[in-house]
Structure formats: C-alpha cells, structure tokens
PDB file of C-alpha atoms in Angstrom:
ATOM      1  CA  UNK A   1     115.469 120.361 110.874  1.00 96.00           C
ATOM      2  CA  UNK A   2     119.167 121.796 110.263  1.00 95.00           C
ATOM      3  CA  UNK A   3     119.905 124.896 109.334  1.00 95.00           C
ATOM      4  CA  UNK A   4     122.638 126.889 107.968  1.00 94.00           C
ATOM      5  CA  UNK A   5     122.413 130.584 107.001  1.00 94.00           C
ATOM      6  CA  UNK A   6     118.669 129.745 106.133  1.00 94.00           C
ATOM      7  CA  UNK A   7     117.471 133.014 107.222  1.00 95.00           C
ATOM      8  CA  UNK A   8     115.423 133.702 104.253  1.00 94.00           C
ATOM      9  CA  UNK A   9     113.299 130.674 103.929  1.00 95.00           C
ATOM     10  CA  UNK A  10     113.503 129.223 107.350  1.00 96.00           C
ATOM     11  CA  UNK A  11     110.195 130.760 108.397  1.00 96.00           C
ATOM     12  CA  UNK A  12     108.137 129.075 105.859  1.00 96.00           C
ATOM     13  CA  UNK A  13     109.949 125.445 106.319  1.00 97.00           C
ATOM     14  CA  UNK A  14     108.298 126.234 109.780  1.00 97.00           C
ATOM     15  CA  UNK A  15     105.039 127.612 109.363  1.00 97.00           C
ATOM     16  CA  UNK A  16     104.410 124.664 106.944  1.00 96.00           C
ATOM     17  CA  UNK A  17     104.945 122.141 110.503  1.00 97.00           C
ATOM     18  CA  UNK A  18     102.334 124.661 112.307  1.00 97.00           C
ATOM     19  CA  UNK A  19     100.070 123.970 109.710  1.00 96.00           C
ATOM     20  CA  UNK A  20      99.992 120.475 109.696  1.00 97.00           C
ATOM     21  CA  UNK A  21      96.620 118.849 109.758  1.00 96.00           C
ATOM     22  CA  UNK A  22      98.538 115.527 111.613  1.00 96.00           C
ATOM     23  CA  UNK A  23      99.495 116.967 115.162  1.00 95.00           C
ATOM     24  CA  UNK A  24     103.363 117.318 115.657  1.00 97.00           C
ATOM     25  CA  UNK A  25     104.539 116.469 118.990  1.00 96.00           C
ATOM     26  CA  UNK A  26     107.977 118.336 119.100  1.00 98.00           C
ATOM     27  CA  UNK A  27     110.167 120.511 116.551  1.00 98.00           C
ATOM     28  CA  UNK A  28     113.898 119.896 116.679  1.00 98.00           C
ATOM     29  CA  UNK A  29     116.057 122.972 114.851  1.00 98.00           C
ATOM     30  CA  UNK A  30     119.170 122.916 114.946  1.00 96.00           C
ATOM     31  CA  UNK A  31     121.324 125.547 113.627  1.00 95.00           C
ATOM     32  CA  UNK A  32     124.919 124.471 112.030  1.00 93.00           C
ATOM     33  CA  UNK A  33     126.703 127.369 112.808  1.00 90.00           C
ATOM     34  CA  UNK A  34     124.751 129.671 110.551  1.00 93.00           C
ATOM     35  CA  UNK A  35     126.780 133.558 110.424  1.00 93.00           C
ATOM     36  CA  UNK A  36     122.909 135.097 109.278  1.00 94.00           C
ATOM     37  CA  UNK A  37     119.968 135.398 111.415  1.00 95.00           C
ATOM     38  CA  UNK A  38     118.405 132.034 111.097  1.00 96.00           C
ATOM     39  CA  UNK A  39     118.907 131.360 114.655  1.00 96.00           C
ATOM     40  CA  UNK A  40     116.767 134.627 115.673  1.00 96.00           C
ATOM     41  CA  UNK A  41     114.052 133.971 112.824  1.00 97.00           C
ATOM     42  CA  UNK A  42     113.363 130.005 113.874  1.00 97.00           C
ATOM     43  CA  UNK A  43     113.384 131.088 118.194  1.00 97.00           C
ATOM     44  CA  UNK A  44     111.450 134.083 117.557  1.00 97.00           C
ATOM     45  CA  UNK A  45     108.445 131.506 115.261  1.00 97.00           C
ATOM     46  CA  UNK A  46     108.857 128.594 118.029  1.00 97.00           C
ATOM     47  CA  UNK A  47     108.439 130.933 120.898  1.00 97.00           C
ATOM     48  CA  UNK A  48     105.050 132.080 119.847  1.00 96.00           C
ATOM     49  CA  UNK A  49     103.909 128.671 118.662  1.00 94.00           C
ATOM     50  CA  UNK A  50     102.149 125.819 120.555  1.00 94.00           C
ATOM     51  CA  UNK A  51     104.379 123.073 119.803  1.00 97.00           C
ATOM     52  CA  UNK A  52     106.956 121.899 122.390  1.00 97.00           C
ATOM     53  CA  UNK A  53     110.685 123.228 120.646  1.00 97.00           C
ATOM     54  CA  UNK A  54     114.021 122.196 120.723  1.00 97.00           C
ATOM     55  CA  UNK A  55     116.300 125.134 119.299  1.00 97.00           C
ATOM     56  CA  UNK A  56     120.381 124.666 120.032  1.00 95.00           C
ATOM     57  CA  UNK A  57     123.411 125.266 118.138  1.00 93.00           C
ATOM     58  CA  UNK A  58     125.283 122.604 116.170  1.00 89.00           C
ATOM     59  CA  UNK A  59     127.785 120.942 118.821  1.00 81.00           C
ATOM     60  CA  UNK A  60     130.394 120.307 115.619  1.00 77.00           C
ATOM     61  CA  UNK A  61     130.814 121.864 112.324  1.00 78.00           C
ATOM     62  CA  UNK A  62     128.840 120.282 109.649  1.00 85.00           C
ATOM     63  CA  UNK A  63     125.437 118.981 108.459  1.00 89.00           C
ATOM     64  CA  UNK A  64     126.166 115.450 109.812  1.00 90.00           C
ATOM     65  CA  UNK A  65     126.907 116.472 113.421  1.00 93.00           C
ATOM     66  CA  UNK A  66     123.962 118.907 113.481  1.00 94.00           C
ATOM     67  CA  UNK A  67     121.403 116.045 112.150  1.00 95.00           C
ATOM     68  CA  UNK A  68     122.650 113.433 114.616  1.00 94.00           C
ATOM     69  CA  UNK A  69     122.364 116.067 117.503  1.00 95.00           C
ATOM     70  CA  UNK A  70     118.665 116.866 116.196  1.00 96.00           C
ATOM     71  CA  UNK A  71     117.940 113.364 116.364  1.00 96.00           C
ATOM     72  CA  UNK A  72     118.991 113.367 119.858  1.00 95.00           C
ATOM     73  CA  UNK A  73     116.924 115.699 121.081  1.00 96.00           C
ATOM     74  CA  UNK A  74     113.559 114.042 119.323  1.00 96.00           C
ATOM     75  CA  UNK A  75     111.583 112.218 121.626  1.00 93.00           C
ATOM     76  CA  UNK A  76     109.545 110.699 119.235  1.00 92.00           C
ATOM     77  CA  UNK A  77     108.849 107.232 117.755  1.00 95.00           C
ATOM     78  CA  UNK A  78     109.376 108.749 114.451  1.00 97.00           C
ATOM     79  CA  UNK A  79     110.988 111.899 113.087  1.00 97.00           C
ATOM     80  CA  UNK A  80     109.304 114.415 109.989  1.00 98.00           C
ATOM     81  CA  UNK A  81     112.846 115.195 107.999  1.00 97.00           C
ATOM     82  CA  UNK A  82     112.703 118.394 106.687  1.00 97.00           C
ATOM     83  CA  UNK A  83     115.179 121.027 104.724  1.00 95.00           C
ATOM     84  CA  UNK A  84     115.268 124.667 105.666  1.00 94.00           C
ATOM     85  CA  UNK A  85     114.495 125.716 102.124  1.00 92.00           C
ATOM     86  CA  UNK A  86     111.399 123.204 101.643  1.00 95.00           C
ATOM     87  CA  UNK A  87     108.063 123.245 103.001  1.00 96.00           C
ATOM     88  CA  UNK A  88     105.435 120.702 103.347  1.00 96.00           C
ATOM     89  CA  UNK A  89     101.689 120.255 101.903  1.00 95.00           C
ATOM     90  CA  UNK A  90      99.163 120.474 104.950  1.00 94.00           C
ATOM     91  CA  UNK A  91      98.105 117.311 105.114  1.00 94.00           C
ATOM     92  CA  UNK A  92     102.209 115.503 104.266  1.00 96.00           C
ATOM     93  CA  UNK A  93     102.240 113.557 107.648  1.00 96.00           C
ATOM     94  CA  UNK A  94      98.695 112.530 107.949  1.00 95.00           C
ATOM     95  CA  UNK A  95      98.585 111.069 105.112  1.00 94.00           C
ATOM     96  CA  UNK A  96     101.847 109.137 105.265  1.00 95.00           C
ATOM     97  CA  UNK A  97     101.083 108.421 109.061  1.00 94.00           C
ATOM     98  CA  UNK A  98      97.427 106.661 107.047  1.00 92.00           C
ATOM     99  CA  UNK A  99      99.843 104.918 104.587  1.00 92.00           C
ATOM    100  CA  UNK A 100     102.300 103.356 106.749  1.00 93.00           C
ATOM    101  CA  UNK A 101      98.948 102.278 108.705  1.00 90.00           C
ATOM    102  CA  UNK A 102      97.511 100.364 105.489  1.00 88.00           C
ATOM    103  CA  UNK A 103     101.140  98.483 105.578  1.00 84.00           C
ATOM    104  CA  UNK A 104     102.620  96.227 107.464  1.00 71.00           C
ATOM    105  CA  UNK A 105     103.504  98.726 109.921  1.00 70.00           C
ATOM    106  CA  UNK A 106     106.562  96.822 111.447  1.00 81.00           C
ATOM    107  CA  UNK A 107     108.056  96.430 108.532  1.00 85.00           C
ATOM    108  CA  UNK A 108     108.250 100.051 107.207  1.00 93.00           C
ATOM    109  CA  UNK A 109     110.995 101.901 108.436  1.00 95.00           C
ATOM    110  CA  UNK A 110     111.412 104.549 105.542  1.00 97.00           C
ATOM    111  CA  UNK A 111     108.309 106.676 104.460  1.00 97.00           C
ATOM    112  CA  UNK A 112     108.963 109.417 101.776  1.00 97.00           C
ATOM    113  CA  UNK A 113     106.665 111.464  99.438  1.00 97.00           C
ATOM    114  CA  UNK A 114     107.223 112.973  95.413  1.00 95.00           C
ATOM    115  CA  UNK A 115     108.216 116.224  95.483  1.00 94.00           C
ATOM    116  CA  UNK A 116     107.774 119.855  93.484  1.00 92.00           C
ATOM    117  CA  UNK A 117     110.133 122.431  92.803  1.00 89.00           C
ATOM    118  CA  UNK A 118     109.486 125.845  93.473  1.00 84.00           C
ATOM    119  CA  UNK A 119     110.781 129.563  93.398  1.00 74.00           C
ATOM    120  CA  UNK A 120     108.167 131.800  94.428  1.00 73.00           C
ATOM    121  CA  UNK A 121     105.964 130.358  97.555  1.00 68.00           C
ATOM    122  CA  UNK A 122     103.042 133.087  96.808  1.00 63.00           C
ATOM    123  CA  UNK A 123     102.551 131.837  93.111  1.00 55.00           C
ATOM    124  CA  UNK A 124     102.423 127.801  94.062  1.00 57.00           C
ATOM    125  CA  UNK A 125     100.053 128.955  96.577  1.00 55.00           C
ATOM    126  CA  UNK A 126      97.773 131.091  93.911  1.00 45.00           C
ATOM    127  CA  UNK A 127      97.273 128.176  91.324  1.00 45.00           C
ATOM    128  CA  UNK A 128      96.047 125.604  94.257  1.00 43.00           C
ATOM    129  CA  UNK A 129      98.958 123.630  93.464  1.00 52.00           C
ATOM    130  CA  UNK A 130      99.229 123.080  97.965  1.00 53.00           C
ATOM    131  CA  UNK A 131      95.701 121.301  97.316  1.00 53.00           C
ATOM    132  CA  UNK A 132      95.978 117.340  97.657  1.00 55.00           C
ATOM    133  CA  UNK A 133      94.172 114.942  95.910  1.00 55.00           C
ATOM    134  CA  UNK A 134      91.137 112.728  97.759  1.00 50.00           C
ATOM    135  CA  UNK A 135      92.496 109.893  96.243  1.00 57.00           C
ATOM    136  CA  UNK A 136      96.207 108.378  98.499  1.00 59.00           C
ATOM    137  CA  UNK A 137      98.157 106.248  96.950  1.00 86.00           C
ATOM    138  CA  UNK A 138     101.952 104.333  97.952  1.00 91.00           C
ATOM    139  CA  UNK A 139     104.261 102.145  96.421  1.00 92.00           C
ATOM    140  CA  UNK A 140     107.097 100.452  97.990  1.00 94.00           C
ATOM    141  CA  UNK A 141     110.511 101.844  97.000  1.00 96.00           C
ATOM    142  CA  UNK A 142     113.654  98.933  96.265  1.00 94.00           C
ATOM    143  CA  UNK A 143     116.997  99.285  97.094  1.00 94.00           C
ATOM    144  CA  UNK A 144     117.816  98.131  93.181  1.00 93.00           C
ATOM    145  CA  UNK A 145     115.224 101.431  92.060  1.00 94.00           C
ATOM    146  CA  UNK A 146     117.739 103.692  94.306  1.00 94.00           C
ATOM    147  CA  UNK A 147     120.733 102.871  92.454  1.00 92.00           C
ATOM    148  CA  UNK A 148     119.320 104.682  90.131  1.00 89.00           C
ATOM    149  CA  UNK A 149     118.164 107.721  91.445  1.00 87.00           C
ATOM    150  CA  UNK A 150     117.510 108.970  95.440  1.00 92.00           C
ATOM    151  CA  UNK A 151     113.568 107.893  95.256  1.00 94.00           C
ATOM    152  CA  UNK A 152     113.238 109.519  98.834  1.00 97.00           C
ATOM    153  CA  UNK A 153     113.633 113.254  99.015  1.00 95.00           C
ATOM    154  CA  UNK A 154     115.223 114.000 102.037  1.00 96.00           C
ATOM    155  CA  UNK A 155     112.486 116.288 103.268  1.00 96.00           C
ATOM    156  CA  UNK A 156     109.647 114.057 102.408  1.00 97.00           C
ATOM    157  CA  UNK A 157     110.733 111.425 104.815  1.00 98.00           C
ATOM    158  CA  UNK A 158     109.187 110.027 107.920  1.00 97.00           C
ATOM    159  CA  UNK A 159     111.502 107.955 109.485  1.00 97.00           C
ATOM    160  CA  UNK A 160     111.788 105.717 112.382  1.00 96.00           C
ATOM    161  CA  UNK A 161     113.881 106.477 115.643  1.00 96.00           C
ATOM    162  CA  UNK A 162     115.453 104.269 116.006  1.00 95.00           C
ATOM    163  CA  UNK A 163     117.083 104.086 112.276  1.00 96.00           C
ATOM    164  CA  UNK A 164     117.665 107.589 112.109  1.00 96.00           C
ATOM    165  CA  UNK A 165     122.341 107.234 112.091  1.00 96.00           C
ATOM    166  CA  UNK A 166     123.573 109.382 109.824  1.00 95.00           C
ATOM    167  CA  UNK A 167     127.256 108.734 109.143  1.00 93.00           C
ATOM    168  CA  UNK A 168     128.878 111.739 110.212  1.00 91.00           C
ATOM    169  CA  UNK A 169     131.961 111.208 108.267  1.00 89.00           C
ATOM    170  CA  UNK A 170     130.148 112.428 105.137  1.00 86.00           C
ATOM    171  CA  UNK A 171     130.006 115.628 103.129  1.00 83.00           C
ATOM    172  CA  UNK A 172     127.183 115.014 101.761  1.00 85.00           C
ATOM    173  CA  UNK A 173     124.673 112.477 100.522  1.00 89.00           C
ATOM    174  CA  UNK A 174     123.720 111.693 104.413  1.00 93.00           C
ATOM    175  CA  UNK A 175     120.173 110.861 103.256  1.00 94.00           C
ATOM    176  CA  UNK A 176     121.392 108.152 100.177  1.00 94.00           C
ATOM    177  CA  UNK A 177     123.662 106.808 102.206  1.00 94.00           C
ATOM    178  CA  UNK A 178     121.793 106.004 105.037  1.00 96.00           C
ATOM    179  CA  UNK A 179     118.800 104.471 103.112  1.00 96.00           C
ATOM    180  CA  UNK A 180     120.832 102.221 101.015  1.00 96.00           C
ATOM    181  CA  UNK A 181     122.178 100.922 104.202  1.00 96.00           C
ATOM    182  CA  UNK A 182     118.925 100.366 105.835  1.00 96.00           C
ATOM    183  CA  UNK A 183     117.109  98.918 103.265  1.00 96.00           C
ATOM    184  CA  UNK A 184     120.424  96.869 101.962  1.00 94.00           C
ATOM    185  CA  UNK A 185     121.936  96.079 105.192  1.00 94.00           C
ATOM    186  CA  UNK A 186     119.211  95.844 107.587  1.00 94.00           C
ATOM    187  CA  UNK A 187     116.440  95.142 105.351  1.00 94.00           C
ATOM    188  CA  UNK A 188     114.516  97.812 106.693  1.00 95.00           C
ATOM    189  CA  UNK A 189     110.968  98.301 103.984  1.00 95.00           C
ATOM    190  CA  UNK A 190     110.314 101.680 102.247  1.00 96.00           C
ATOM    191  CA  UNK A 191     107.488 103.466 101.005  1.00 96.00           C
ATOM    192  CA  UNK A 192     106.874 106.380  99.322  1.00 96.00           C
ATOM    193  CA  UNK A 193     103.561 108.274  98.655  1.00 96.00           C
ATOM    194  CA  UNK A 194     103.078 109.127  95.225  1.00 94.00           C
ATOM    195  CA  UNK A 195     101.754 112.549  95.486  1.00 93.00           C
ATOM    196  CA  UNK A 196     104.184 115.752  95.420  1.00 94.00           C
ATOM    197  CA  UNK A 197     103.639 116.742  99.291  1.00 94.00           C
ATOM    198  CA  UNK A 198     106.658 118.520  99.638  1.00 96.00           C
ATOM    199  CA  UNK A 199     107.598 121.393  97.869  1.00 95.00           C
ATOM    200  CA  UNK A 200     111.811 121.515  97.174  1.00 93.00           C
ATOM    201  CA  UNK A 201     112.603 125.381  96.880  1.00 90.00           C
ATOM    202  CA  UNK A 202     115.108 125.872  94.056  1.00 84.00           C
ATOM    203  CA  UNK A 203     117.597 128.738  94.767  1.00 62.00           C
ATOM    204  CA  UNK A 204     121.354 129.821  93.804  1.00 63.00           C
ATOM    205  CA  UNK A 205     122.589 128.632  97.163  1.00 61.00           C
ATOM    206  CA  UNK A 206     122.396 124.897  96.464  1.00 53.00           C
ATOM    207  CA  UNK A 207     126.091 124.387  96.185  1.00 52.00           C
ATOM    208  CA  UNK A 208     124.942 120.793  93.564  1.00 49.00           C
ATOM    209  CA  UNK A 209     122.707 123.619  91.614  1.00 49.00           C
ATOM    210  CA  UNK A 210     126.185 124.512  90.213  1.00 50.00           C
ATOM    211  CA  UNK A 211     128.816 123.145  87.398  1.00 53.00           C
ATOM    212  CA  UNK A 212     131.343 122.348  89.363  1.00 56.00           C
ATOM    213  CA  UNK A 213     129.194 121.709  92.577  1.00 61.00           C
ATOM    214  CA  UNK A 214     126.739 119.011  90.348  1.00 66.00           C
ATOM    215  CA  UNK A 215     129.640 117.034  89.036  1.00 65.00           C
ATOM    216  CA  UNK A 216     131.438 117.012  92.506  1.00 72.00           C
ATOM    217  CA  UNK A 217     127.935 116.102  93.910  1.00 70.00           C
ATOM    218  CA  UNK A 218     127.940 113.545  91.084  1.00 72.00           C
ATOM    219  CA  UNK A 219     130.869 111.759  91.850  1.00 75.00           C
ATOM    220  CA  UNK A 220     130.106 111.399  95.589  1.00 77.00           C
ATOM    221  CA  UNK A 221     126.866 109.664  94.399  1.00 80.00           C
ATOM    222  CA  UNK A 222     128.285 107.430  92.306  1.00 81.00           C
ATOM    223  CA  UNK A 223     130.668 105.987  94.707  1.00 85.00           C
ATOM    224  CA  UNK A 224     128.019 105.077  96.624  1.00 87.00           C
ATOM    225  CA  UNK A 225     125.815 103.881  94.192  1.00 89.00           C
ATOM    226  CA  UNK A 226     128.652 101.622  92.568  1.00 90.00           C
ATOM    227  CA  UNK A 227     129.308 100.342  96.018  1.00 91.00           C
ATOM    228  CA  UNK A 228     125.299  98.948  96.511  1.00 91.00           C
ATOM    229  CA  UNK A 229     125.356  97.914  93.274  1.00 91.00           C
ATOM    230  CA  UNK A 230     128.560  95.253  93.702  1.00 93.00           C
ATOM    231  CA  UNK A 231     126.763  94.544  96.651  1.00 92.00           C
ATOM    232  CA  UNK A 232     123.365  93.720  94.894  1.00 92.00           C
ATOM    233  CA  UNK A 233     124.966  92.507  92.032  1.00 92.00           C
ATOM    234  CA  UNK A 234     123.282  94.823  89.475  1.00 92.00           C
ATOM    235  CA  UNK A 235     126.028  95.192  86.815  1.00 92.00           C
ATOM    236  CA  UNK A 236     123.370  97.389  84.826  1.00 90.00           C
ATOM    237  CA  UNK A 237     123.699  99.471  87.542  1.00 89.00           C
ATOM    238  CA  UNK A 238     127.080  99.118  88.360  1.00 89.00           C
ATOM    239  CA  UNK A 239     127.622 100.362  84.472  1.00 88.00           C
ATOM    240  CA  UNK A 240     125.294 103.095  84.506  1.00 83.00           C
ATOM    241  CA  UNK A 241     127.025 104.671  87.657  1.00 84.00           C
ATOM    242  CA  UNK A 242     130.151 104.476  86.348  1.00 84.00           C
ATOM    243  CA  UNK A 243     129.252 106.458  83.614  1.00 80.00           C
ATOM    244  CA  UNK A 244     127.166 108.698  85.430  1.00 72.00           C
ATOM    245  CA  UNK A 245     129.684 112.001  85.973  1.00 67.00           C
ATOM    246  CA  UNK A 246     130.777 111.542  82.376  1.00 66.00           C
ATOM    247  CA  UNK A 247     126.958 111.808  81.849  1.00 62.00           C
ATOM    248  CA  UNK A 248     127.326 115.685  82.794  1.00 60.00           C
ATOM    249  CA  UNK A 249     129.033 116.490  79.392  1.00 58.00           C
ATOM    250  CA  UNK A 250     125.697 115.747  77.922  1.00 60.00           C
ATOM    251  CA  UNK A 251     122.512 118.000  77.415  1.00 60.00           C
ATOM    252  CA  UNK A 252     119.858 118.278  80.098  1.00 63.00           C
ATOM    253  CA  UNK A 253     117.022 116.675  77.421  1.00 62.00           C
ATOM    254  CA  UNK A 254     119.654 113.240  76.668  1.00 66.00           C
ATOM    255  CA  UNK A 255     120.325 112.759  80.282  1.00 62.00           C
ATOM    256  CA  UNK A 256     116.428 112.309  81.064  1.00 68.00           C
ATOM    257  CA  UNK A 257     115.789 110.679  78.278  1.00 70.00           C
ATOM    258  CA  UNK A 258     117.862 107.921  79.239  1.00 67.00           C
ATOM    259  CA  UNK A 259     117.153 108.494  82.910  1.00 64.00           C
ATOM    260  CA  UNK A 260     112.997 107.976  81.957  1.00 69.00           C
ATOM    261  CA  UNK A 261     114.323 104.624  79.676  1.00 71.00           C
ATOM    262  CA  UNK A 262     115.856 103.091  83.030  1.00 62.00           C
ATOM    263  CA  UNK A 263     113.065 103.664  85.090  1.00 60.00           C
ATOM    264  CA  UNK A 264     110.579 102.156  83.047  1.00 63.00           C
ATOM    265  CA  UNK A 265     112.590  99.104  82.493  1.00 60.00           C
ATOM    266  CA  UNK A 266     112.863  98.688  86.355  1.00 58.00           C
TER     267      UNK A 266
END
C-alpha cells in the first residue's frame, strides 16, 4: 500500500487486510510524503495488530518511487495491491489464491477482481453488500480486452514478485502500463475473478474525478493504449483511442453506451 494524505480512509484500507479470511504474511505501507496524519493513523493500526509491518517514508517524491520501494520491502511470492481509499471483501485473497490454484498456476502472473464503488462504508456494510457469493467464478483477461478499458483495478490485484516494476517515470497509469507490458511483452497470463471483492471509495480527492483532471487522465491513457494497439495491430482499437479524449465532450449515458457495444463485440 501507498499512501498520500490518506488520513481519513487509511484505517479501513487496513482493517479490511486484518480481516482477511486468507492469512497475510506481511503489510508493506508506505507513505509518499503525506503533510496529514496518515503516517500516525497506519503505525498506530500496525502496532497493535498481529501481522509482521513494514511502515517507512517514500525515499522520492511520487507514487512510482513509493510503490517500487513497497515492493522492496515485500518478502513475499506475491503481493495484495491495494489503494488507501479502497478496502477489500473478507474473503478477496482466498478466493483468488483458490482461483489461480484451479489454473495453470505458472502461467498466471496477474490476478484481479470486479470492483464496487462506494461513499459511505457503514451503509455498504448495512445492505450485506460485503457478503460473497458460494458460487467463484474467473475468466482470463486479454491484452486486446485492455485496450479498451483497465479490466484490472489496481486494488483488486494479486500479483507476482517478481513482475511487480512499475515504471517510475510515470505520472500516472503505473497499473495500465505495467500490465500491458506484461501480458504484451512478456506474455505473462491474467485472470480476473468476476465478483466485486473490492470496494473503490469514490471521493472529491481523486484528481481524474475532475474535468480537467479526467481529460488529462484521458489523454495519458490513450497514449498508451494507442501504443499496444500498433503493437497488436488492432486498428479498431487504435481508432477508438484516438478518439477517446474527444469522447469527453459527450454525455455520461453515450459514452457507455458505446463503451457496453465494444465490449460485447470483443
């Protein structure tokens, strides 16, 4: 985990690793420089916990230098991504730790689940909406599906170790970025459990929540995407991208409209 002035949500991002029904090893935190009392909040929960902690200070400004120094400290064979606004159904990892079982476990490097947006933790808790269903389920996620959209949340992922190289030169997009690459580049497999384990808190502090900070987050997408897509040779894709910060000028209901015609023709 990363954080930066993540002081008011920070403490349920962590409770929701305590309570995980799939025992956790070791929590990495750190904190990117954050000028609230995140740092206090997150030492003060891991102190009084059972779980071996790692709890440092960013080494360099920004989000890509703090998540390359967390995955430095982890000592595992695979690292739990998660946000310090999100938090995680109970039962997230064991149930992706069972999926990437029922595969062929070598060749999954990439495991991610659907997601849920939230505002208020107290009311998703009061309509059982944290209850899973008996029945798992997977699919396998394709590099051509992600040119379309980023099919693994960034806090829903379980990723090997030895994959985890972010490209610090970023300012944003870390996640995208680096799974294009591996599943592009090194072939690496993806999976992604089709349940909403992972609850993505909405707030006003998400810079892309914005006008000016969704277009800007747009663009940096779609340079990306364009990018994979020369290199997969998708000029559906290729076209789509292209068009895709234009796409802003449009109403909320036309842009999923055509987003849900895409994916269904994929």
């Amino acid at each position: 985990m990363t954080v930066k002035n993540g002081g008011a949500t920070i403490g349920d991002a962590i409770k929701s690793i305590y309570r995980q029904t799939y025992a956790i090893s070791q929590i990495v935190v750190i904190d990117d420089r954050s000028t609230d009392d995140s740092h206090a909040i997150a030492n003060d929960l891991l102190a009084r916990g059972t779980i071996p902690y790692h709890l440092a200070s960013s080494e360099s400004a920004g989000r890509g230098y703090a998540l390359r120094q967390a995955v430095f400290q982890a000592s595992g064979d695979w690292i739990a991504i998660i946000d310090a606004d999100d938090v995680w159904h109970t039962r997230k990892t064991e149930i992706q730790v069972a999926a990437i079982c029922q595969c062929n476990h070598d060749d999954i490097g990439v495991c991610g689940t659907l997601t849920r947006p939230f505002s208020n933790l107290s009311t998703i808790e009061s309509d059982h909406a944290m209850i899973c269903p008996v029945k798992n389920s997977f699919r396998q996620i394709t590099a051509r599906q992600m040119l379309y959209c980023n099919c693994l949340p960034h806090s829903s992922v379980l990723l090997r170790r030895e994959y985890a190289h972010y490209d610090v030169s970023l300012k944003s997009q870390y996640d995208y970025e680096l799974w294009m690459r591996l599943m592009v580049i090194q072939k690496v497999s993806a999976l992604r459990v089709e349940i909403p384990l992972t609850l993505r808190r909405v707030h006003d502090r998400q810079h892309f929540q914005s006008g000016r900070g969704s277009f800007v987050y747009a663009l940096r997408s779609a340079k990306h995407k364009l990018a994979y897509s020369i290199l997969l040779k998708d000029p559906v894709a290729f076209a789509y991208n292209l068009c895709k910060p234009a796409f802003f000028v449009f109403p909320t209901i036309c842009r999923e409209r055509v987003r849900r015609t895409l994916r269904r023709s994929l």
